[in-house]
Short mmCIF file of C-alpha atoms in Angstrom, two decimals:
data_model
loop_
_atom_site.label_atom_id
_atom_site.label_comp_id
_atom_site.label_asym_id
_atom_site.label_seq_id
_atom_site.Cartn_x
_atom_site.Cartn_y
_atom_site.Cartn_z
CA UNK A 1 0.00 0.00 0.00
CA UNK A 2 1.44 3.42 -0.96
CA UNK A 3 2.61 5.57 1.92
CA UNK A 4 1.53 9.06 2.87
CA UNK A 5 3.47 11.13 5.37
CA UNK A 6 3.14 14.30 7.33
CA UNK A 7 4.14 17.37 5.40
CA UNK A 8 7.56 18.03 6.99
CA UNK A 9 7.50 20.66 9.72
CA UNK A 10 9.85 22.31 12.19
CA UNK A 11 9.33 22.44 15.95
CA UNK A 12 10.66 25.86 16.92
CA UNK A 13 9.74 25.95 20.61
CA UNK A 14 7.63 24.20 23.26
CA UNK A 15 6.23 25.97 26.31
CA UNK A 16 4.01 25.09 29.26
CA UNK A 17 2.01 28.30 29.38
CA UNK A 18 0.79 31.02 27.06
CA UNK A 19 -2.23 33.31 26.83
CA UNK A 20 -2.65 34.85 23.41
CA UNK A 21 -4.49 35.24 20.18
CA UNK A 22 -1.73 33.81 17.94
CA UNK A 23 -0.14 36.07 15.35
CA UNK A 24 -1.38 33.87 12.50
CA UNK A 25 -4.98 34.23 13.66
CA UNK A 26 -4.47 37.99 13.79
CA UNK A 27 -2.83 38.03 10.35
CA UNK A 28 -5.86 36.42 8.69
CA UNK A 29 -8.10 38.92 10.53
CA UNK A 30 -10.27 36.22 12.10
CA UNK A 31 -11.35 38.65 14.79
CA UNK A 32 -13.12 40.79 12.18
CA UNK A 33 -15.58 37.90 11.70
CA UNK A 34 -15.78 37.23 15.45
CA UNK A 35 -16.82 40.85 16.03
CA UNK A 36 -19.73 40.30 13.65
CA UNK A 37 -20.90 37.49 15.94
CA UNK A 38 -19.65 34.48 13.97
CA UNK A 39 -17.15 32.05 15.47
CA UNK A 40 -17.89 28.86 13.53
CA UNK A 41 -20.46 27.62 16.02
CA UNK A 42 -21.12 23.89 15.59
CA UNK A 43 -19.42 23.72 12.18
CA UNK A 44 -17.64 20.34 12.18
CA UNK A 45 -14.10 20.12 10.80
CA UNK A 46 -12.59 16.65 10.38
CA UNK A 47 -8.84 16.61 10.98
CA UNK A 48 -7.09 13.66 9.31
CA UNK A 49 -3.71 13.60 11.01
CA UNK A 50 -1.80 11.96 13.88
CA UNK A 51 -4.70 12.31 16.31
CA UNK A 52 -5.22 14.86 19.06
CA UNK A 53 -4.78 15.09 22.83
CA UNK A 54 -8.46 14.68 23.72
CA UNK A 55 -8.24 16.32 27.15
CA UNK A 56 -6.06 19.30 26.27
CA UNK A 57 -7.64 22.24 28.15
CA UNK A 58 -8.03 24.27 24.94
CA UNK A 59 -9.57 21.37 22.99
CA UNK A 60 -11.47 19.16 25.42
CA UNK A 61 -14.83 20.82 24.68
CA UNK A 62 -14.18 21.12 20.95
CA UNK A 63 -13.91 17.41 20.07
CA UNK A 64 -17.17 15.73 19.05
CA UNK A 65 -15.73 12.35 18.10
CA UNK A 66 -12.81 10.48 16.65
CA UNK A 67 -11.47 7.23 15.24
CA UNK A 68 -8.09 5.53 15.00
CA UNK A 69 -7.36 3.98 11.60
CA UNK A 70 -3.75 3.05 12.43
CA UNK A 71 -2.10 0.16 14.25
CA UNK A 72 -1.10 2.45 17.12
CA UNK A 73 -2.51 1.51 20.54
CA UNK A 74 -2.89 -2.09 19.31
CA UNK A 75 -5.27 -0.86 16.66
CA UNK A 76 -7.87 0.28 19.19
CA UNK A 77 -10.27 2.35 17.03
CA UNK A 78 -11.47 4.34 20.02
CA UNK A 79 -8.02 5.64 20.96
CA UNK A 80 -7.22 8.58 18.71
CA UNK A 81 -4.74 10.23 21.08
CA UNK A 82 -1.85 12.06 19.45
CA UNK A 83 1.52 10.35 19.92
CA UNK A 84 3.32 12.73 17.56
CA UNK A 85 2.23 16.32 18.29
CA UNK A 86 1.38 17.44 14.78
CA UNK A 87 -2.34 16.66 14.91
CA UNK A 88 -2.89 18.42 18.24
CA UNK A 89 -1.15 21.50 16.85
CA UNK A 90 -3.32 21.50 13.72
CA UNK A 91 -6.50 21.08 15.79
CA UNK A 92 -5.63 24.10 17.93
CA UNK A 93 -5.07 26.35 14.93
CA UNK A 94 -8.55 25.47 13.68
CA UNK A 95 -10.63 25.55 16.83
CA UNK A 96 -8.84 26.10 20.16
CA UNK A 97 -11.46 27.47 22.54
CA UNK A 98 -11.66 31.11 23.59
CA UNK A 99 -11.46 30.33 27.31
CA UNK A 100 -9.21 33.01 28.77
CA UNK A 101 -6.05 30.95 28.82
CA UNK A 102 -3.88 29.17 26.26
CA UNK A 103 -4.37 30.02 22.60
CA UNK A 104 -7.41 30.74 20.44
CA UNK A 105 -8.13 29.03 17.12
CA UNK A 106 -9.46 30.63 13.95
CA UNK A 107 -12.98 29.31 14.65
CA UNK A 108 -13.19 29.01 18.45
CA UNK A 109 -16.75 27.64 18.46
CA UNK A 110 -16.23 25.06 15.70
CA UNK A 111 -16.13 21.35 16.51
CA UNK A 112 -13.46 18.79 15.67
CA UNK A 113 -13.82 15.22 14.42
CA UNK A 114 -10.38 13.70 15.06
CA UNK A 115 -9.44 10.99 12.56
CA UNK A 116 -6.07 9.43 13.34
CA UNK A 117 -4.81 8.05 10.03
CA UNK A 118 -1.09 8.66 10.65
CA UNK A 119 1.04 6.89 13.23
CA UNK A 120 3.23 8.43 15.88
CA UNK A 121 6.07 8.47 13.35
CA UNK A 122 3.89 10.51 10.98
CA UNK A 123 3.32 7.77 8.44
CA UNK A 124 0.19 6.21 6.99
CA UNK A 125 -1.24 4.50 3.96
CA UNK A 126 -3.48 5.85 1.25
CA UNK A 127 -5.96 3.13 2.27
CA UNK A 128 -6.15 4.57 5.79
CA UNK A 129 -6.47 8.12 4.49
CA UNK A 130 -9.24 7.08 2.10
CA UNK A 131 -11.02 5.24 4.93
CA UNK A 132 -10.81 8.34 7.11
CA UNK A 133 -12.28 10.48 4.33
CA UNK A 134 -15.14 8.02 3.87
CA UNK A 135 -15.72 8.02 7.64
CA UNK A 136 -15.98 11.81 7.55
CA UNK A 137 -18.47 11.64 4.69
CA UNK A 138 -20.68 9.16 6.55
CA UNK A 139 -20.38 10.69 10.04
CA UNK A 140 -23.45 12.22 11.64
CA UNK A 141 -23.38 13.97 15.01
CA UNK A 142 -25.89 13.58 17.85
CA UNK A 143 -27.87 16.57 16.58
CA UNK A 144 -27.64 15.62 12.93
CA UNK A 145 -24.40 17.53 12.31
CA UNK A 146 -22.37 16.66 9.24
CA UNK A 147 -18.71 17.29 8.48
CA UNK A 148 -18.34 20.48 6.43
CA UNK A 149 -14.55 20.71 6.13
CA UNK A 150 -11.71 18.15 6.02
CA UNK A 151 -8.17 19.28 6.87
CA UNK A 152 -5.22 17.21 5.64
CA UNK A 153 -1.72 18.46 6.41
CA UNK A 154 -0.14 15.40 4.84
CA UNK A 155 1.09 14.31 1.45
CA UNK A 156 3.18 12.14 -0.80
CA UNK A 157 4.72 12.15 -4.27
CA UNK A 158 2.30 9.69 -5.86
CA UNK A 159 -1.00 10.30 -7.62
CA UNK A 160 -3.18 7.51 -6.21
CA UNK A 161 -6.51 6.85 -7.92
CA UNK A 162 -8.26 5.56 -4.77
CA UNK A 163 -7.28 8.62 -2.75
CA UNK A 164 -8.35 10.94 -5.54
CA UNK A 165 -11.71 9.19 -5.80
CA UNK A 166 -12.36 9.51 -2.06
CA UNK A 167 -11.66 13.25 -2.27
CA UNK A 168 -14.05 13.61 -5.20
CA UNK A 169 -16.67 11.79 -3.13
CA UNK A 170 -16.14 14.20 -0.23
CA UNK A 171 -16.56 17.26 -2.44
CA UNK A 172 -19.70 15.77 -3.99
CA UNK A 173 -20.97 15.31 -0.42
CA UNK A 174 -20.60 19.08 0.06
CA UNK A 175 -17.41 18.84 2.14
CA UNK A 176 -14.56 21.25 1.42
CA UNK A 177 -11.17 19.49 1.47
CA UNK A 178 -8.26 21.70 2.56
CA UNK A 179 -4.68 20.45 2.09
CA UNK A 180 -1.19 21.70 2.85
CA UNK A 181 0.61 22.48 -0.42
CA UNK A 182 3.88 20.88 0.70
CA UNK A 183 7.32 21.96 1.90
CA UNK A 184 9.54 20.94 -0.99
CA UNK A 185 9.80 24.49 -2.31
CA UNK A 186 13.07 26.20 -3.23
CA UNK A 187 11.81 29.77 -3.29
CA UNK A 188 11.74 29.87 -7.10
CA UNK A 189 8.26 30.22 -8.60
CA UNK A 190 9.16 28.53 -11.88
CA UNK A 191 10.20 25.32 -10.11
CA UNK A 192 7.22 22.99 -9.92
CA UNK A 193 6.86 20.90 -6.76
CA UNK A 194 3.79 18.70 -6.45
CA UNK A 195 2.50 16.88 -3.40
CA UNK A 196 -0.65 14.77 -3.29
CA UNK A 197 -3.45 15.23 -2.33
CA UNK A 198 -2.78 19.01 -2.54
CA UNK A 199 -2.15 18.75 -6.29
CA UNK A 200 -5.65 17.44 -7.00
CA UNK A 201 -7.91 20.11 -8.53
CA UNK A 202 -10.81 19.30 -6.20
CA UNK A 203 -8.98 20.35 -3.03
CA UNK A 204 -8.06 23.76 -1.64
CA UNK A 205 -4.25 23.78 -1.69
CA UNK A 206 -2.69 26.15 0.85
CA UNK A 207 0.82 27.57 0.65
CA UNK A 208 2.67 29.35 3.44
CA UNK A 209 3.72 32.90 4.24
CA UNK A 210 5.99 34.08 7.03
CA UNK A 211 5.08 36.58 9.75
CA UNK A 212 5.89 39.47 7.41
CA UNK A 213 3.42 38.18 4.84
CA UNK A 214 6.04 36.98 2.39
CA UNK A 215 5.98 33.60 0.66
CA UNK A 216 7.87 30.99 2.70
CA UNK A 217 10.89 29.67 0.86
CA UNK A 218 9.86 26.07 1.59
CA UNK A 219 6.30 26.47 0.24
CA UNK A 220 5.59 24.43 -2.91
CA UNK A 221 4.92 26.31 -6.13
CA UNK A 222 2.66 24.91 -8.85
CA UNK A 223 -0.56 25.57 -10.71
CA UNK A 224 -2.68 23.97 -7.99
CA UNK A 225 -1.97 26.47 -5.17
CA UNK A 226 -5.23 28.25 -4.34
CA UNK A 227 -4.16 30.69 -1.63
CA UNK A 228 -1.63 31.21 1.16
CA UNK A 229 -1.88 31.61 4.93
CA UNK A 230 0.52 31.94 7.90
CA UNK A 231 2.80 28.93 8.22
CA UNK A 232 5.93 30.09 10.01
CA UNK A 233 6.46 30.28 13.77
CA UNK A 234 2.83 29.39 14.49
CA UNK A 235 1.91 28.83 18.13
CA UNK A 236 -0.79 26.29 18.96
CA UNK A 237 -1.74 23.43 21.25
CA UNK A 238 0.63 20.50 21.81
CA UNK A 239 0.38 17.19 23.73
CA UNK A 240 1.02 17.22 27.46
CA UNK A 241 -1.20 20.29 27.98
CA UNK A 242 1.55 22.27 26.32
CA UNK A 243 1.91 24.77 23.48
CA UNK A 244 4.41 24.70 20.66
CA UNK A 245 5.67 26.92 17.86
CA UNK A 246 5.84 25.01 14.57
CA UNK A 247 6.55 25.96 10.95
CA UNK A 248 5.36 24.46 7.66
CA UNK A 249 2.50 24.49 5.17
CA UNK A 250 0.97 22.03 7.65
CA UNK A 251 0.29 25.07 9.81
CA UNK A 252 -1.04 27.21 6.93
CA UNK A 253 -3.80 24.78 5.91
CA UNK A 254 -5.66 24.78 9.27
CA UNK A 255 -5.83 28.58 9.23
CA UNK A 256 -7.88 28.18 6.06
CA UNK A 257 -9.98 25.32 7.45
CA UNK A 258 -10.90 27.46 10.46
CA UNK A 259 -11.63 30.42 8.20
CA UNK A 260 -13.98 28.31 6.09
CA UNK A 261 -15.89 27.36 9.26
CA UNK A 262 -16.28 31.07 10.04
CA UNK A 263 -17.49 31.87 6.53
CA UNK A 264 -20.00 29.01 6.56
CA UNK A 265 -21.35 30.19 9.91
CA UNK A 266 -21.61 33.80 8.72
CA UNK A 267 -23.10 33.36 5.28
CA UNK A 268 -25.48 30.53 6.10
CA UNK A 269 -26.85 32.65 8.93
CA UNK A 270 -27.22 35.69 6.68
CA UNK A 271 -28.60 33.84 3.65
CA UNK A 272 -30.75 31.36 5.54
CA UNK A 273 -29.74 28.32 3.53
CA UNK A 274 -26.88 25.83 3.27
CA UNK A 275 -23.92 26.83 1.12
CA UNK A 276 -22.62 24.45 -1.50
CA UNK A 277 -18.94 23.59 -1.58
CA UNK A 278 -18.71 25.81 -4.67
CA UNK A 279 -20.29 28.70 -2.75
CA UNK A 280 -17.80 28.21 0.07
CA UNK A 281 -14.88 28.22 -2.33
CA UNK A 282 -16.04 31.47 -3.92
CA UNK A 283 -16.52 33.06 -0.50
CA UNK A 284 -13.03 31.95 0.51
CA UNK A 285 -11.33 33.37 -2.58
CA UNK A 286 -13.24 36.61 -2.18
CA UNK A 287 -11.42 37.03 1.16
CA UNK A 288 -7.88 37.07 -0.26
CA UNK A 289 -5.49 39.83 -1.25
CA UNK A 290 -2.65 39.64 -3.76
CA UNK A 291 0.86 39.76 -2.37
CA UNK A 292 2.35 40.52 -5.78
CA UNK A 293 4.05 37.12 -5.99
CA UNK A 294 3.67 34.78 -8.98
CA UNK A 295 0.39 32.86 -9.05
CA UNK A 296 2.29 29.56 -8.80
CA UNK A 297 3.36 30.63 -5.32
CA UNK A 298 0.39 32.56 -3.93
CA UNK A 299 -2.57 31.35 -5.99
CA UNK A 300 -5.33 33.93 -5.49
CA UNK A 301 -3.41 35.59 -2.66
CA UNK A 302 -3.28 35.67 1.12
CA UNK A 303 -6.29 34.94 3.31
CA UNK A 304 -7.67 38.17 4.84
CA UNK A 305 -11.09 37.87 6.41
CA UNK A 306 -11.60 41.63 6.73
CA UNK A 307 -11.12 42.08 2.98
CA UNK A 308 -13.87 41.16 0.55
CA UNK A 309 -13.52 41.42 -3.19
CA UNK A 310 -16.42 42.07 -5.53
CA UNK A 311 -17.81 38.57 -5.86
CA UNK A 312 -17.59 37.02 -9.29
CA UNK A 313 -19.51 33.91 -10.24
CA UNK A 314 -17.12 31.39 -11.73
CA UNK A 315 -18.56 28.06 -12.70
CA UNK A 316 -16.95 25.29 -14.64
CA UNK A 317 -18.31 21.83 -15.19
CA UNK A 318 -15.56 19.31 -14.58
CA UNK A 319 -15.98 15.63 -13.99
CA UNK A 320 -19.74 15.88 -13.63
CA UNK A 321 -19.67 18.46 -10.81
CA UNK A 322 -19.36 22.21 -10.59
CA UNK A 323 -15.77 23.32 -10.15
CA UNK A 324 -13.99 26.63 -10.10
CA UNK A 325 -11.62 27.95 -12.73
CA UNK A 326 -7.92 27.30 -12.12
CA UNK A 327 -8.84 24.79 -9.46
#
């Protein structure tokens, strides 16, 4: 079975205590949506990763379920605890609670479905990833909730038909799939670096910027990049009730997943009906600004939730479903 691994990342620092709205959350202007009264309430984001510390103080009330698809913990499907650190960090960026201590995620009232498809060493199979995606598609919460977003900060060099099909199925089920673009970049826009599943046209591929809003040198460049978000020196939750500062496109993707939860909450409340995945994608791109970098590096630009472009309707039939241009 082909292998999939964590998108490589750097652990910059681990600390026991912090109280802050992380810089990345401030950079994407998440608080501009919070001030309007929208914090992603009850929007479920499935995180396919190394698991999550289920009783972390910032996450304990955010997790609505989980499943272990790996052989870790003797293959116990009910034990989705994080024995790596990566998954807990990603979960915190998306939805760490606004509780007066620790950190705050992009969508602090969103809920997390934790799907452990990667082992403690950060490795998994495409079969496990596909199974986790199918689980997310089929999952229903106690109040009829459905998964609206899948975050995958993982990748590999191979285009696998089964994985691609599972992603198509998720999108057809009205689930937005957000993926880290990959960290094989060399800082040169003309060099093409592909990582799957980010390279699939159905997903939202997220590149990284540093704290000054410049494209990270390690961020992959290719025609599939949709937008960029903060991915360097990102503070978030970490196992052992700790907090860590990590860098990588793995950290950029969950900023977007949390932002999508905010946008779903906002626009479904305003419009009074459920958004399609196509609607969500348009809303997302309408909240980006150009950084002046080549499109292969920044896609449509950097995520800025306090900036809204004039909305343009872009529809393209591809593979029997509505898709967006350049996707």
